[in-house]
Short mmCIF file of C-alpha atoms in Angstrom, two decimals:
data_model
loop_
_atom_site.label_atom_id
_atom_site.label_comp_id
_atom_site.label_asym_id
_atom_site.label_seq_id
_atom_site.Cartn_x
_atom_site.Cartn_y
_atom_site.Cartn_z
CA UNK R 1 27.82 -26.89 -4.19
CA UNK R 2 27.82 -24.45 -1.20
CA UNK R 3 31.65 -24.26 -1.64
CA UNK R 4 31.88 -24.20 -5.51
CA UNK R 5 30.01 -21.37 -7.02
CA UNK R 6 28.58 -22.20 -10.48
CA UNK R 7 30.51 -20.53 -13.31
CA UNK R 8 27.65 -18.47 -14.56
CA UNK R 9 26.50 -17.00 -11.24
CA UNK R 10 27.73 -13.46 -10.31
CA UNK R 11 27.21 -14.18 -6.64
CA UNK R 12 24.23 -12.02 -6.29
CA UNK R 13 20.51 -13.00 -5.85
CA UNK R 14 17.08 -11.49 -6.85
CA UNK R 15 14.14 -12.73 -4.74
CA UNK R 16 11.03 -12.22 -6.98
CA UNK R 17 7.80 -11.37 -5.20
CA UNK R 18 4.50 -11.89 -6.95
CA UNK R 19 1.40 -9.63 -6.71
CA UNK R 20 -2.27 -9.89 -6.14
CA UNK R 21 -4.04 -10.43 -2.79
CA UNK R 22 -7.77 -11.21 -3.56
CA UNK R 23 -8.19 -14.91 -3.21
CA UNK R 24 -4.91 -15.30 -1.47
CA UNK R 25 -5.84 -17.59 1.36
CA UNK R 26 -6.23 -21.20 2.18
CA UNK R 27 -4.04 -22.53 -0.69
CA UNK R 28 -0.37 -23.32 -1.64
CA UNK R 29 -0.84 -22.16 -5.35
CA UNK R 30 1.38 -23.07 -8.31
CA UNK R 31 2.90 -19.81 -9.60
CA UNK R 32 6.00 -18.06 -8.32
CA UNK R 33 7.10 -14.64 -8.63
CA UNK R 34 9.12 -15.76 -11.61
CA UNK R 35 12.42 -17.54 -11.61
CA UNK R 36 13.02 -17.95 -15.41
CA UNK R 37 13.76 -14.36 -16.41
CA UNK R 38 16.16 -14.40 -19.50
CA UNK R 39 17.27 -10.93 -18.64
CA UNK R 40 18.22 -11.58 -14.91
CA UNK R 41 19.60 -15.08 -15.53
CA UNK R 42 21.52 -13.67 -18.63
CA UNK R 43 23.29 -11.32 -16.34
CA UNK R 44 24.32 -13.92 -13.78
CA UNK R 45 21.68 -13.29 -11.08
CA UNK R 46 20.39 -16.34 -9.10
CA UNK R 47 16.69 -16.20 -8.81
CA UNK R 48 14.70 -17.21 -5.81
CA UNK R 49 10.70 -17.37 -5.08
CA UNK R 50 8.03 -19.39 -3.82
CA UNK R 51 4.35 -19.91 -4.41
CA UNK R 52 3.71 -18.28 -1.02
CA UNK R 53 5.50 -15.32 -2.07
CA UNK R 54 2.76 -14.61 -4.54
CA UNK R 55 0.07 -12.51 -2.73
CA UNK R 56 -2.62 -13.75 -5.12
CA UNK R 57 -2.02 -17.03 -3.37
CA UNK R 58 -0.90 -15.90 0.00
CA UNK R 59 -2.11 -12.34 1.11
CA UNK R 60 0.05 -12.46 4.35
CA UNK R 61 3.33 -10.61 4.60
CA UNK R 62 4.03 -12.69 7.67
CA UNK R 63 3.86 -16.15 5.98
CA UNK R 64 5.78 -14.51 2.84
CA UNK R 65 8.53 -13.42 5.15
CA UNK R 66 8.78 -16.62 6.70
CA UNK R 67 8.72 -18.43 3.38
CA UNK R 68 11.33 -16.00 1.90
CA UNK R 69 13.60 -16.77 4.95
CA UNK R 70 13.35 -20.66 4.40
CA UNK R 71 13.76 -20.30 0.67
CA UNK R 72 16.89 -18.33 1.23
CA UNK R 73 18.18 -20.81 3.71
CA UNK R 74 17.64 -23.61 1.19
CA UNK R 75 19.33 -21.59 -1.44
CA UNK R 76 22.35 -21.14 0.85
CA UNK R 77 22.49 -24.72 1.67
CA UNK R 78 22.56 -25.83 -2.07
CA UNK R 79 24.77 -22.96 -3.42
CA UNK R 80 26.28 -21.01 -0.68
CA UNK R 81 25.59 -17.53 0.56
CA UNK R 82 24.74 -14.77 -1.94
CA UNK R 83 26.71 -11.55 -1.74
CA UNK R 84 23.33 -9.89 -1.34
CA UNK R 85 19.82 -10.52 -2.11
CA UNK R 86 17.58 -7.89 -3.87
CA UNK R 87 13.91 -8.06 -3.51
CA UNK R 88 11.89 -7.28 -6.57
CA UNK R 89 8.10 -7.12 -7.03
CA UNK R 90 5.07 -5.22 -8.30
CA UNK R 91 1.83 -4.52 -6.52
CA UNK R 92 1.37 -7.29 -3.93
CA UNK R 93 5.09 -7.93 -4.49
CA UNK R 94 5.71 -4.37 -3.34
CA UNK R 95 3.79 -5.00 -0.08
CA UNK R 96 5.95 -7.94 0.66
CA UNK R 97 9.14 -6.03 -0.09
CA UNK R 98 8.27 -3.14 2.24
CA UNK R 99 6.94 -5.33 4.98
CA UNK R 100 9.37 -8.08 4.94
CA UNK R 101 12.32 -5.54 5.20
CA UNK R 102 10.59 -3.39 7.83
CA UNK R 103 9.44 -6.21 10.06
CA UNK R 104 12.05 -8.94 9.35
CA UNK R 105 15.25 -7.20 8.32
CA UNK R 106 18.13 -9.16 6.81
CA UNK R 107 16.07 -11.49 4.47
CA UNK R 108 16.42 -8.75 1.84
CA UNK R 109 19.24 -6.37 1.54
CA UNK R 110 17.79 -3.86 -0.69
CA UNK R 111 14.58 -3.64 -2.57
CA UNK R 112 13.20 -2.46 -5.98
CA UNK R 113 9.37 -2.19 -5.32
CA UNK R 114 7.26 -1.37 -8.32
CA UNK R 115 3.55 -0.23 -8.89
CA UNK R 116 3.88 0.12 -5.03
CA UNK R 117 1.78 0.46 -1.97
CA UNK R 118 3.13 0.85 1.64
CA UNK R 119 1.02 -2.09 2.81
CA UNK R 120 -2.07 -4.11 1.86
CA UNK R 121 -4.15 -3.76 5.07
CA UNK R 122 -4.35 0.18 5.16
CA UNK R 123 -2.79 1.99 2.40
CA UNK R 124 -4.60 -0.23 -0.24
CA UNK R 125 -7.60 -1.37 1.85
CA UNK R 126 -8.78 1.87 3.16
CA UNK R 127 -8.78 3.45 -0.26
CA UNK R 128 -10.60 0.53 -2.04
CA UNK R 129 -13.36 0.31 0.81
CA UNK R 130 -13.77 4.19 0.62
CA UNK R 131 -14.05 3.81 -3.23
CA UNK R 132 -16.74 1.03 -2.93
CA UNK R 133 -18.81 3.22 -0.41
CA UNK R 134 -18.60 6.25 -2.55
CA UNK R 135 -19.54 4.56 -5.77
CA UNK R 136 -22.33 2.83 -4.07
CA UNK R 137 -23.67 6.14 -2.94
CA UNK R 138 -23.50 7.70 -6.39
CA UNK R 139 -25.16 4.67 -7.81
CA UNK R 140 -28.10 5.18 -5.56
CA UNK R 141 -28.16 8.97 -4.91
CA UNK R 142 -25.88 10.56 -7.38
CA UNK R 143 -28.39 11.79 -10.02
CA UNK R 144 -27.58 15.47 -9.39
CA UNK R 145 -23.80 15.05 -9.12
CA UNK R 146 -21.52 15.86 -12.29
CA UNK R 147 -18.76 13.54 -13.15
CA UNK R 148 -16.24 16.15 -12.09
CA UNK R 149 -17.97 16.51 -8.75
CA UNK R 150 -17.71 12.76 -8.13
CA UNK R 151 -14.00 12.74 -9.25
CA UNK R 152 -13.26 15.67 -6.92
CA UNK R 153 -14.70 13.67 -3.81
CA UNK R 154 -12.38 10.77 -4.67
CA UNK R 155 -9.32 12.84 -5.44
CA UNK R 156 -8.42 10.50 -8.32
CA UNK R 157 -7.40 11.56 -11.80
CA UNK R 158 -10.82 10.63 -13.07
CA UNK R 159 -13.77 8.89 -11.69
CA UNK R 160 -13.19 5.98 -13.77
CA UNK R 161 -10.43 5.14 -11.26
CA UNK R 162 -13.21 4.56 -8.68
CA UNK R 163 -15.52 2.64 -10.86
CA UNK R 164 -12.75 0.53 -12.19
CA UNK R 165 -11.25 -0.52 -8.84
CA UNK R 166 -14.21 -0.74 -6.62
CA UNK R 167 -14.21 -4.48 -6.86
CA UNK R 168 -11.00 -4.49 -4.98
CA UNK R 169 -12.78 -4.11 -1.87
CA UNK R 170 -13.99 -7.73 -2.14
CA UNK R 171 -10.81 -8.48 -0.07
CA UNK R 172 -12.77 -7.68 3.19
CA UNK R 173 -15.62 -9.84 2.13
CA UNK R 174 -15.55 -13.37 3.92
CA UNK R 175 -17.59 -14.76 0.99
CA UNK R 176 -16.34 -12.61 -1.97
CA UNK R 177 -13.60 -14.85 -3.22
CA UNK R 178 -13.63 -18.35 -1.78
CA UNK R 179 -13.64 -20.49 -4.90
CA UNK R 180 -10.41 -22.29 -3.75
CA UNK R 181 -12.56 -24.03 -1.12
CA UNK R 182 -15.24 -26.66 -1.37
CA UNK R 183 -18.65 -24.95 -0.67
CA UNK R 184 -19.44 -27.09 2.39
CA UNK R 185 -16.23 -25.66 3.91
CA UNK R 186 -16.98 -22.01 3.50
CA UNK R 187 -18.58 -19.53 5.86
CA UNK R 188 -22.22 -18.63 5.57
CA UNK R 189 -23.99 -16.53 8.14
CA UNK R 190 -27.03 -18.80 8.45
CA UNK R 191 -25.96 -22.24 7.39
CA UNK R 192 -22.25 -22.50 8.12
CA UNK R 193 -21.31 -19.65 10.75
CA UNK R 194 -18.26 -21.46 11.66
CA UNK R 195 -17.15 -22.08 8.16
CA UNK R 196 -13.76 -20.60 6.77
CA UNK R 197 -13.92 -16.88 6.07
CA UNK R 198 -11.96 -15.71 2.92
CA UNK R 199 -11.07 -12.16 3.70
CA UNK R 200 -7.93 -10.28 4.58
CA UNK R 201 -8.59 -10.14 8.26
CA UNK R 202 -9.51 -13.62 9.05
CA UNK R 203 -6.34 -14.56 6.97
CA UNK R 204 -4.39 -12.80 9.71
CA UNK R 205 -6.46 -13.95 12.82
CA UNK R 206 -3.21 -15.32 14.36
CA UNK R 207 -2.16 -11.77 14.68
CA UNK R 208 -5.21 -9.66 15.11
CA UNK R 209 -6.86 -12.36 17.49
CA UNK R 210 -10.70 -13.19 17.37
CA UNK R 211 -13.65 -11.47 18.77
CA UNK R 212 -15.00 -13.68 21.69
CA UNK R 213 -18.70 -12.76 20.64
CA UNK R 214 -18.41 -13.66 16.86
CA UNK R 215 -15.32 -15.88 16.63
CA UNK R 216 -14.30 -13.71 13.74
CA UNK R 217 -10.93 -11.93 13.39
CA UNK R 218 -10.78 -8.48 15.00
CA UNK R 219 -10.96 -5.90 12.36
CA UNK R 220 -9.07 -2.68 12.28
CA UNK R 221 -11.19 -0.97 9.64
CA UNK R 222 -12.76 2.40 10.49
CA UNK R 223 -14.33 5.38 8.70
CA UNK R 224 -16.01 7.20 11.60
CA UNK R 225 -15.65 10.85 11.65
CA UNK R 226 -14.44 11.12 8.12
CA UNK R 227 -15.93 14.18 6.36
CA UNK R 228 -15.98 12.82 2.67
CA UNK R 229 -15.61 15.39 0.07
CA UNK R 230 -14.52 18.13 2.55
CA UNK R 231 -11.84 19.56 0.15
CA UNK R 232 -14.23 19.60 -2.58
CA UNK R 233 -16.83 21.56 -0.40
CA UNK R 234 -14.19 24.06 0.64
CA UNK R 235 -13.06 24.89 -2.92
CA UNK R 236 -16.80 25.10 -4.07
CA UNK R 237 -16.79 22.07 -6.31
CA UNK R 238 -19.67 20.47 -4.51
CA UNK R 239 -22.51 22.26 -2.60
CA UNK R 240 -23.45 22.08 1.22
CA UNK R 241 -26.47 20.05 0.38
CA UNK R 242 -24.44 17.50 -1.61
CA UNK R 243 -21.68 17.45 1.21
CA UNK R 244 -24.29 16.84 3.88
CA UNK R 245 -26.13 14.10 1.95
CA UNK R 246 -23.09 12.16 1.13
CA UNK R 247 -22.02 12.16 4.69
CA UNK R 248 -25.40 11.28 5.95
CA UNK R 249 -25.83 8.42 3.61
CA UNK R 250 -22.44 6.91 2.91
CA UNK R 251 -22.58 4.29 5.76
CA UNK R 252 -20.07 1.61 6.26
CA UNK R 253 -19.63 -2.19 6.26
CA UNK R 254 -20.62 -4.94 8.75
CA UNK R 255 -18.56 -7.77 9.65
CA UNK R 256 -19.71 -9.58 6.47
CA UNK R 257 -18.82 -6.60 4.18
CA UNK R 258 -22.42 -5.80 3.73
CA UNK R 259 -23.17 -1.96 3.23
CA UNK R 260 -24.90 -0.61 6.22
CA UNK R 261 -26.20 2.83 7.20
CA UNK R 262 -23.81 3.26 10.05
CA UNK R 263 -20.05 4.01 9.74
CA UNK R 264 -17.62 1.19 10.20
CA UNK R 265 -16.08 0.98 13.85
CA UNK R 266 -12.68 -0.50 14.27
CA UNK R 267 -11.89 -3.09 16.98
CA UNK R 268 -9.51 -0.98 19.20
CA UNK R 269 -7.34 -4.07 20.06
CA UNK R 270 -6.90 -4.67 16.39
CA UNK R 271 -5.81 -1.14 15.84
CA UNK R 272 -3.26 -1.13 18.44
CA UNK R 273 -1.99 -4.47 17.13
CA UNK R 274 -1.81 -3.12 13.62
CA UNK R 275 0.71 -0.38 14.79
CA UNK R 276 2.60 -2.55 17.20
CA UNK R 277 3.27 -5.46 14.93
CA UNK R 278 3.89 -3.61 11.61
CA UNK R 279 0.58 -4.63 9.86
CA UNK R 280 0.70 -0.90 9.03
CA UNK R 281 4.18 -0.35 7.64
CA UNK R 282 5.66 2.30 9.74
CA UNK R 283 9.09 2.55 7.96
CA UNK R 284 10.79 2.70 11.29
CA UNK R 285 11.98 -0.95 11.51
CA UNK R 286 14.30 -2.38 8.86
CA UNK R 287 13.23 -0.05 6.30
CA UNK R 288 15.30 2.76 8.08
CA UNK R 289 18.40 1.06 7.23
CA UNK R 290 17.70 -0.64 3.73
CA UNK R 291 18.52 1.02 0.31
CA UNK R 292 15.17 1.44 -1.69
CA UNK R 293 14.79 2.08 -5.44
CA UNK R 294 11.07 2.57 -6.16
CA UNK R 295 10.12 2.18 -9.73
CA UNK R 296 6.70 3.26 -11.16
CA UNK R 297 5.20 3.06 -14.39
CA UNK R 298 2.44 5.81 -14.28
CA UNK R 299 -1.16 4.56 -14.70
CA UNK R 300 -3.22 7.13 -12.87
CA UNK R 301 -4.58 8.26 -16.15
CA UNK R 302 -5.55 4.68 -17.54
CA UNK R 303 -8.84 4.96 -19.36
CA UNK R 304 -10.52 2.29 -17.55
CA UNK R 305 -9.08 3.14 -14.24
CA UNK R 306 -6.20 1.34 -12.39
CA UNK R 307 -5.39 0.74 -8.78
CA UNK R 308 -1.64 1.35 -8.76
CA UNK R 309 -1.71 5.05 -8.12
CA UNK R 310 1.33 7.35 -7.91
CA UNK R 311 0.33 9.00 -4.52
CA UNK R 312 1.25 5.69 -2.78
CA UNK R 313 4.92 6.43 -3.48
CA UNK R 314 4.69 9.70 -1.62
CA UNK R 315 2.83 7.96 1.28
CA UNK R 316 5.79 5.49 1.70
CA UNK R 317 8.26 8.44 1.57
CA UNK R 318 6.33 10.46 4.15
CA UNK R 319 6.17 7.41 6.48
CA UNK R 320 9.94 6.96 6.27
CA UNK R 321 10.33 10.67 7.07
CA UNK R 322 7.99 10.61 10.08
CA UNK R 323 9.68 7.47 11.55
CA UNK R 324 13.26 8.32 10.82
CA UNK R 325 13.55 11.98 9.99
CA UNK R 326 14.77 11.24 6.56
CA UNK R 327 13.98 9.39 3.47
CA UNK R 328 17.60 9.56 2.04
CA UNK R 329 17.70 5.82 1.57
CA UNK R 330 14.82 5.95 -0.92
CA UNK R 331 15.08 6.90 -4.62
CA UNK R 332 12.05 7.02 -6.65
CA UNK R 333 11.95 6.79 -10.66
CA UNK R 334 8.96 7.21 -12.78
CA UNK R 335 7.95 6.79 -16.40
CA UNK R 336 4.85 6.23 -18.67
CA UNK R 337 3.45 2.77 -19.02
CA UNK R 338 4.64 2.12 -22.59
CA UNK R 339 6.22 -1.16 -21.20
CA UNK R 340 3.23 -2.06 -19.02
CA UNK R 341 3.05 -1.64 -15.19
CA UNK R 342 5.91 -3.84 -14.69
CA UNK R 343 8.28 -5.25 -17.21
CA UNK R 344 12.08 -5.97 -17.39
CA UNK R 345 11.79 -4.63 -21.18
CA UNK R 346 11.87 -1.22 -19.49
CA UNK R 347 15.41 0.34 -19.57
CA UNK R 348 14.46 2.36 -16.54
CA UNK R 349 13.71 -0.72 -14.42
CA UNK R 350 16.75 -2.57 -15.60
CA UNK R 351 18.83 0.39 -14.60
CA UNK R 352 17.26 0.39 -11.24
CA UNK R 353 18.32 -3.16 -10.65
CA UNK R 354 21.77 -2.26 -11.76
CA UNK R 355 21.96 0.66 -9.50
CA UNK R 356 20.71 -1.32 -6.58
CA UNK R 357 23.44 -3.97 -7.09
CA UNK R 358 26.07 -1.20 -7.22
CA UNK R 359 24.59 0.50 -4.13
CA UNK R 360 24.58 -2.65 -1.98
CA UNK R 361 28.15 -3.72 -3.23
CA UNK R 362 29.42 -0.10 -2.22
CA UNK R 363 27.62 -0.29 1.14
CA UNK R 364 29.20 -3.66 2.06
CA UNK R 365 32.53 -2.37 1.22
CA UNK R 366 32.11 0.35 3.82
CA UNK R 367 33.50 -0.91 7.08
CA UNK R 368 33.45 2.28 9.07
CA UNK R 369 31.57 2.63 12.40
CA UNK R 370 29.49 5.49 10.85
CA UNK R 371 25.76 5.45 11.48
CA UNK R 372 24.06 3.12 9.01
CA UNK R 373 22.03 5.79 7.20
CA UNK R 374 25.25 7.80 6.70
CA UNK R 375 26.86 4.68 5.03
CA UNK R 376 23.79 4.17 2.97
CA UNK R 377 24.04 7.77 1.58
CA UNK R 378 27.70 7.54 1.13
CA UNK R 379 27.31 4.35 -0.88
CA UNK R 380 24.62 5.57 -3.30
CA UNK R 381 26.14 5.29 -6.72
CA UNK R 382 26.96 8.49 -8.63
CA UNK R 383 24.69 7.72 -11.46
CA UNK R 384 21.53 7.03 -9.25
CA UNK R 385 19.24 10.10 -9.56
CA UNK R 386 15.52 10.49 -8.64
CA UNK R 387 13.39 11.59 -11.35
CA UNK R 388 11.17 10.76 -14.37
CA UNK R 389 11.40 9.97 -18.08
CA UNK R 390 9.65 12.22 -20.37
CA UNK R 391 6.72 10.87 -22.46
CA UNK R 392 8.13 11.44 -25.97
CA UNK R 393 9.15 8.71 -28.50
CA UNK R 394 12.67 9.05 -27.14
CA UNK R 395 12.36 9.67 -23.51
CA UNK R 396 14.79 11.91 -21.63
CA UNK R 397 15.38 11.44 -17.90
CA UNK R 398 14.79 14.46 -15.81
CA UNK R 399 16.59 14.38 -12.65
CA UNK R 400 14.65 15.95 -9.89
CA UNK R 401 12.77 15.15 -6.64
CA UNK R 402 9.52 13.37 -7.21
CA UNK R 403 7.18 15.51 -4.98
CA UNK R 404 4.13 17.62 -5.53
CA UNK R 405 5.87 20.76 -6.29
CA UNK R 406 3.70 22.47 -8.85
CA UNK R 407 6.61 23.80 -10.99
CA UNK R 408 8.15 20.36 -11.24
CA UNK R 409 8.23 19.00 -14.71
CA UNK R 410 7.70 15.58 -13.45
CA UNK R 411 4.71 16.46 -11.60
CA UNK R 412 3.26 18.17 -14.59
CA UNK R 413 3.82 15.11 -16.78
CA UNK R 414 2.72 12.64 -14.04
CA UNK R 415 0.34 14.38 -11.68
CA UNK R 416 0.18 12.58 -8.37
CA UNK R 417 -3.56 13.21 -7.62
CA UNK R 418 -5.15 12.36 -4.31
CA UNK R 419 -7.44 9.83 -2.60
CA UNK R 420 -10.66 10.14 -0.52
CA UNK R 421 -9.15 10.51 2.96
CA UNK R 422 -6.76 13.10 1.93
CA UNK R 423 -9.69 15.14 0.29
CA UNK R 424 -11.15 14.55 3.90
CA UNK R 425 -8.15 16.00 5.43
CA UNK R 426 -5.77 13.21 6.04
CA UNK R 427 -2.01 13.55 5.43
CA UNK R 428 -0.43 11.93 2.54
CA UNK R 429 1.24 9.41 4.75
CA UNK R 430 -2.08 7.55 4.98
CA UNK R 431 -1.26 6.10 8.29
CA UNK R 432 -4.28 6.87 10.40
CA UNK R 433 -6.27 3.76 11.11
CA UNK R 434 -8.99 5.47 13.35
CA UNK R 435 -8.97 9.20 13.62
CA UNK R 436 -9.26 11.18 16.81
CA UNK R 437 -12.34 13.43 17.00
CA UNK R 438 -13.05 16.98 17.67
CA UNK R 439 -16.50 18.79 17.63
CA UNK R 440 -17.59 20.45 14.40
CA UNK R 441 -16.56 23.94 14.05
CA UNK R 442 -17.99 26.67 11.86
CA UNK R 443 -14.50 28.09 11.18
CA UNK R 444 -13.16 24.78 9.62
CA UNK R 445 -15.05 25.12 6.39
CA UNK R 446 -13.38 28.01 4.72
CA UNK R 447 -15.82 30.57 3.18
CA UNK R 448 -18.78 28.04 3.58
CA UNK R 449 -21.50 29.44 5.50
CA UNK R 450 -24.12 27.42 7.18
CA UNK R 451 -27.73 28.12 7.89
CA UNK R 452 -29.03 26.94 11.21
CA UNK R 453 -30.97 23.83 9.73
CA UNK R 454 -27.99 22.91 7.89
CA UNK R 455 -25.60 23.32 10.85
CA UNK R 456 -27.93 21.23 12.93
CA UNK R 457 -27.93 18.48 10.42
CA UNK R 458 -24.12 18.50 10.22
CA UNK R 459 -24.00 18.35 14.02
CA UNK R 460 -26.32 15.35 14.13
CA UNK R 461 -24.30 13.61 11.35
CA UNK R 462 -21.11 13.91 13.30
CA UNK R 463 -22.49 13.75 16.80
CA UNK R 464 -19.45 12.04 17.99
CA UNK R 465 -17.16 14.52 16.18
CA UNK R 466 -15.23 14.75 12.98
CA UNK R 467 -11.71 13.52 12.32
CA UNK R 468 -8.78 15.76 13.71
CA UNK R 469 -5.89 14.93 11.54
CA UNK R 470 -3.57 17.30 13.42
CA UNK R 471 -3.35 14.44 15.89
CA UNK R 472 -2.02 11.02 15.85
CA UNK R 473 -4.54 8.41 15.24
CA UNK R 474 -6.28 6.45 18.02
CA UNK R 475 -4.10 3.66 19.25
CA UNK R 476 -1.10 4.97 17.53
CA UNK R 477 2.20 3.59 18.81
CA UNK R 478 5.72 2.57 17.83
CA UNK R 479 6.67 -0.75 16.23
CA UNK R 480 7.34 -3.24 19.16
CA UNK R 481 10.24 -4.73 17.46
CA UNK R 482 11.41 -6.83 14.54
CA UNK R 483 11.37 -10.44 14.03
CA UNK R 484 8.27 -11.04 16.04
CA UNK R 485 6.61 -14.35 16.36
CA UNK R 486 2.85 -15.26 16.29
#
């Protein structure tokens, strides 16, 4: 009962958050994030979840947050309040963890995100749509490109990451994954223009609003001004001819996710809404005051390519630092994928959960009036260290900051690599939805020297200017607040 705790319960709760996104619309689903873990139950934790906390069934952090709040309320009514609730999830579960805490603080007290991304709509979707455009270009026009040149433009560990993950762009296609609906209810541009659109943006139309001309959700997707392959041009990996041809031909997506010749232009209202409402995770809401232990099983070097890339960990850290001036409330741990991308068979993941429990317990015991971030830092367990496991048969934990320092042993063991927009000049935070432009300048290309015909072609290609990543993105603004309603 709410007043009598079950004998096997340690008073703590873990809210499990399931992954996915594609196909996560117009359905309730049947799977949860997992509520029968022998490991967690055996250690006395209560487990909570819901089918709407699985992004493969509901790719909306807003619905996920409301659902988590209701599940937690129901749990409290039945069993009494938990001492604290830890959010745990991989991939689509990590989106939920970050965005629920940032936008609806208090539902989860601390989080252990795994195989993580900062958000689904931008950190993930920008990368996979860029990847789709690049692989389409190389399939049609890449006869003279080497595998290394293609890889260098993407920034990934191998070009297999691009070819192996390009299908993830289907999340912007209104007809790409609609099997959950009867065909007569689905959108078709000619026969059913008012039918249900199965894509990420129309699933969030209550936030983004609709375009009065089309009736479709406003879309904050943009690649205007991006100089794909800029870093590879500057370091001599690709030629001027290749750089020019790539940027002339790469194109974009129309509203139905069809590849078109012109670049994709974002709806400016949607861009502003994304920043203001936390559709792009800022890190400046509830995440500023929540303990985070981020676990990653390294998959950048998977032979067939994997979408859960390590640089996303660095993106989230940078966003916290930009928003709050510190990321002291975030600890990252890293190992190889011998246990798979996310498994409680991993001693490192198990330890992360134990450390989060101790961290939250110590934090709750601090009744001082010190600033929250100071209390979080003070409460951090002595045994909690950032670092990585070695790759040997008997892994050894190396306690060191997980950054891109070239002399770092962890960086050498698990290189963080890059992504297409960082190769094009964007910051690791990956938080620019639509870049501000500047005119092309000859001095911006390192040692590259342009002939007059080449320069004229470059200027025609970027007649409206190229991305100036030294300035905030168009429409950039602070989070309007937390606990917003739609």
